[in-house]
Amino acid sequence: SSGVPDDRIYVWDLESGDFHWFDFLAARSDHESSHDSESLDDIEESDDKWSLRESIRSRRPISHHWDVNDERVLVVQAELSPIDVTIVSFFVSPDGGLRLNESVRREAVFAEFLGVKIPKLYFVCRAEDVASHRVDGDDNSTPRGPAENTIVMGHIMRDFIGIEDDDSIQLRA
């Protein structure tokens, strides 16, 4: 290794023995590049998908987390700079590799990304920051941790808005 951080995240599929990857520099996966010789810019896609790709292009993955209940959900923390961090979720399948799902910009109130448990992304925050800054999806924030001023906040993922309180069988579907 040359000591240069990699722009890709790699996943090994135990069943097939295949590696899948997503390249943050180009904002595309091995599945997308192997099905077309066209560049990503030539592929017709929805405005939402294009906007999502542009929001994560040129970032570097710095950490990753698997959902504790659904092994198909991978969340990657990717940064452009230490103050410009985005949380990117993927759906991982043997057929389609890493499928880009959504991205959430880590707001200043979120001190650190903690992990994922469908339907929420979890962040560690300082209580005084939360009190002065209203964040969508923070209704279930509860003080936890070694310091009284530490709060764990859940941010509801886009695909689960409106069904976040439903039972686990419906969420897995």
Coordinates of C-alpha atoms in Angstrom, one line a residue:
S1 CA 0.0 0.0 0.0
S2 CA 1.2 3.5 -0.8
G3 CA -0.4 5.0 2.3
V4 CA -2.8 7.0 0.1
P5 CA -6.5 6.6 1.3
D6 CA -8.7 4.6 -1.1
D7 CA -11.7 6.3 -2.7
R8 CA -13.6 3.0 -2.8
I9 CA -15.4 0.8 -0.3
Y10 CA -15.2 -2.9 -0.8
V11 CA -17.7 -5.7 0.2
W12 CA -17.0 -9.4 -0.1
D13 CA -20.0 -11.6 -0.8
L14 CA -19.6 -14.7 1.2
E15 CA -22.1 -16.8 -0.8
S16 CA -20.6 -16.0 -4.3
G17 CA -17.0 -15.3 -3.3
D18 CA -17.2 -12.0 -5.3
F19 CA -16.0 -8.6 -4.3
H20 CA -18.2 -5.6 -4.9
W21 CA -17.1 -2.0 -4.7
F22 CA -18.3 1.6 -4.8
D23 CA -16.0 4.3 -6.0
F24 CA -16.8 7.6 -4.2
L25 CA -14.5 9.6 -6.6
A26 CA -16.6 8.6 -9.6
A27 CA -19.8 8.0 -7.6
R28 CA -20.4 4.6 -9.2
S29 CA -20.2 0.9 -8.4
D30 CA -18.6 -2.1 -10.0
H31 CA -22.1 -3.3 -11.0
E32 CA -22.8 0.0 -12.9
S33 CA -19.4 0.1 -14.6
S34 CA -19.6 -3.6 -15.7
H35 CA -23.0 -3.3 -17.4
D36 CA -22.2 -0.3 -19.6
S37 CA -19.2 1.0 -21.4
E38 CA -20.8 4.5 -21.4
S39 CA -19.7 7.0 -18.8
L40 CA -22.0 7.6 -15.9
D41 CA -22.8 11.1 -17.3
D42 CA -24.2 9.5 -20.5
I43 CA -26.7 7.3 -18.6
E44 CA -30.1 8.8 -18.4
E45 CA -31.2 8.8 -14.7
S46 CA -33.7 10.6 -12.5
D47 CA -32.9 14.0 -11.1
D48 CA -33.0 12.6 -7.6
K49 CA -30.5 9.9 -8.4
W50 CA -28.2 12.4 -10.2
S51 CA -28.4 14.8 -7.3
L52 CA -27.6 12.0 -4.9
R53 CA -24.5 11.0 -6.9
E54 CA -23.3 14.6 -7.1
S55 CA -23.7 15.0 -3.3
I56 CA -21.2 12.2 -2.6
R57 CA -18.8 12.5 -5.6
S58 CA -15.1 13.0 -4.7
R59 CA -15.6 12.1 -1.1
R60 CA -13.4 9.5 0.8
P61 CA -14.9 6.8 2.9
I62 CA -13.7 7.1 6.5
S63 CA -15.8 4.5 8.3
H64 CA -18.6 2.0 7.7
H65 CA -21.3 0.4 9.7
W66 CA -23.6 -2.5 9.0
D67 CA -27.2 -2.4 10.3
V68 CA -27.5 -4.6 13.4
N69 CA -30.7 -6.4 12.2
D70 CA -30.5 -6.3 8.4
E71 CA -27.2 -7.5 6.9
R72 CA -28.2 -5.9 3.5
V73 CA -27.9 -2.3 4.8
L74 CA -24.4 -0.7 4.8
V75 CA -23.8 2.9 5.9
V76 CA -20.6 4.7 5.1
Q77 CA -19.3 7.9 6.5
A78 CA -17.6 9.8 3.7
E79 CA -15.8 13.2 3.9
L80 CA -14.7 15.9 1.5
S81 CA -13.0 17.6 4.5
P82 CA -13.2 17.1 8.2
I83 CA -16.1 19.6 8.4
D84 CA -17.9 18.4 5.3
V85 CA -19.1 14.8 6.1
T86 CA -21.9 12.9 4.5
I87 CA -23.5 9.6 5.7
V88 CA -24.3 7.4 2.7
S89 CA -26.5 4.3 2.8
F90 CA -26.3 1.4 0.5
F91 CA -28.5 -1.7 -0.1
V92 CA -26.1 -4.7 -0.7
S93 CA -27.3 -7.7 -2.7
P94 CA -25.5 -10.5 -4.5
D95 CA -27.3 -9.6 -7.8
G96 CA -26.8 -5.8 -7.8
G97 CA -23.7 -5.3 -5.6
L98 CA -23.8 -2.0 -3.7
R99 CA -26.9 0.0 -4.6
L100 CA -26.8 3.7 -3.6
N101 CA -29.8 4.5 -1.4
E102 CA -29.5 7.9 0.2
S103 CA -27.1 10.4 1.7
V104 CA -27.5 12.7 4.7
R105 CA -25.2 15.5 5.4
R106 CA -23.8 15.4 8.9
E107 CA -25.0 18.6 10.4
A108 CA -22.9 20.6 12.9
V109 CA -25.1 19.5 15.8
F110 CA -24.1 15.8 15.1
A111 CA -20.7 15.4 16.8
E112 CA -20.1 11.9 15.5
F113 CA -21.8 9.2 13.6
L114 CA -22.5 6.2 15.9
G115 CA -24.2 3.6 13.7
V116 CA -27.4 2.4 12.0
K117 CA -30.4 0.4 13.1
I118 CA -33.3 0.5 10.6
P119 CA -35.2 2.9 10.5
K120 CA -32.7 5.4 12.0
L121 CA -29.1 6.6 11.7
Y122 CA -27.7 7.4 15.2
F123 CA -25.4 10.3 16.1
V124 CA -23.7 11.4 19.3
C125 CA -24.4 15.0 20.1
R126 CA -23.7 17.5 22.8
A127 CA -26.8 18.5 24.8
E128 CA -26.2 22.2 24.5
D129 CA -25.9 22.0 20.7
V130 CA -29.2 20.1 20.5
A131 CA -31.0 22.6 22.7
S132 CA -30.1 25.5 20.3
H133 CA -30.6 23.6 17.0
R134 CA -33.8 21.8 15.9
V135 CA -33.0 18.7 13.7
D136 CA -35.5 16.6 11.7
G137 CA -36.0 13.2 13.3
D138 CA -34.7 14.1 16.7
D139 CA -37.9 13.4 18.6
N140 CA -36.4 10.3 20.3
S141 CA -33.2 11.9 21.5
T142 CA -32.3 10.7 25.0
P143 CA -29.4 11.6 27.3
R144 CA -27.0 8.6 27.4
G145 CA -23.3 8.1 27.8
P146 CA -20.5 8.9 30.2
A147 CA -21.3 12.6 30.4
E148 CA -24.6 14.2 31.2
N149 CA -24.2 16.5 28.3
T150 CA -24.0 13.7 25.8
I151 CA -27.1 12.8 23.7
V152 CA -27.7 10.0 21.2
M153 CA -30.0 11.2 18.5
G154 CA -31.8 9.1 15.9
H155 CA -32.3 10.5 12.4
I156 CA -35.1 8.7 10.5
M157 CA -33.9 7.4 7.1
R158 CA -35.8 8.8 4.1
D159 CA -37.4 5.4 3.1
F160 CA -38.8 5.0 6.5
I161 CA -40.5 8.3 7.2
G162 CA -44.1 7.6 8.2
I163 CA -43.5 4.0 9.0
E164 CA -40.7 4.4 11.6
D165 CA -43.0 3.1 14.4
D166 CA -44.2 0.0 12.6
D167 CA -43.1 -3.5 13.7
S168 CA -39.9 -5.1 12.5
I169 CA -41.5 -7.4 10.0
Q170 CA -42.9 -4.5 8.0
L171 CA -39.6 -2.6 8.2
R172 CA -37.6 -5.6 6.9
A173 CA -39.9 -5.8 3.8

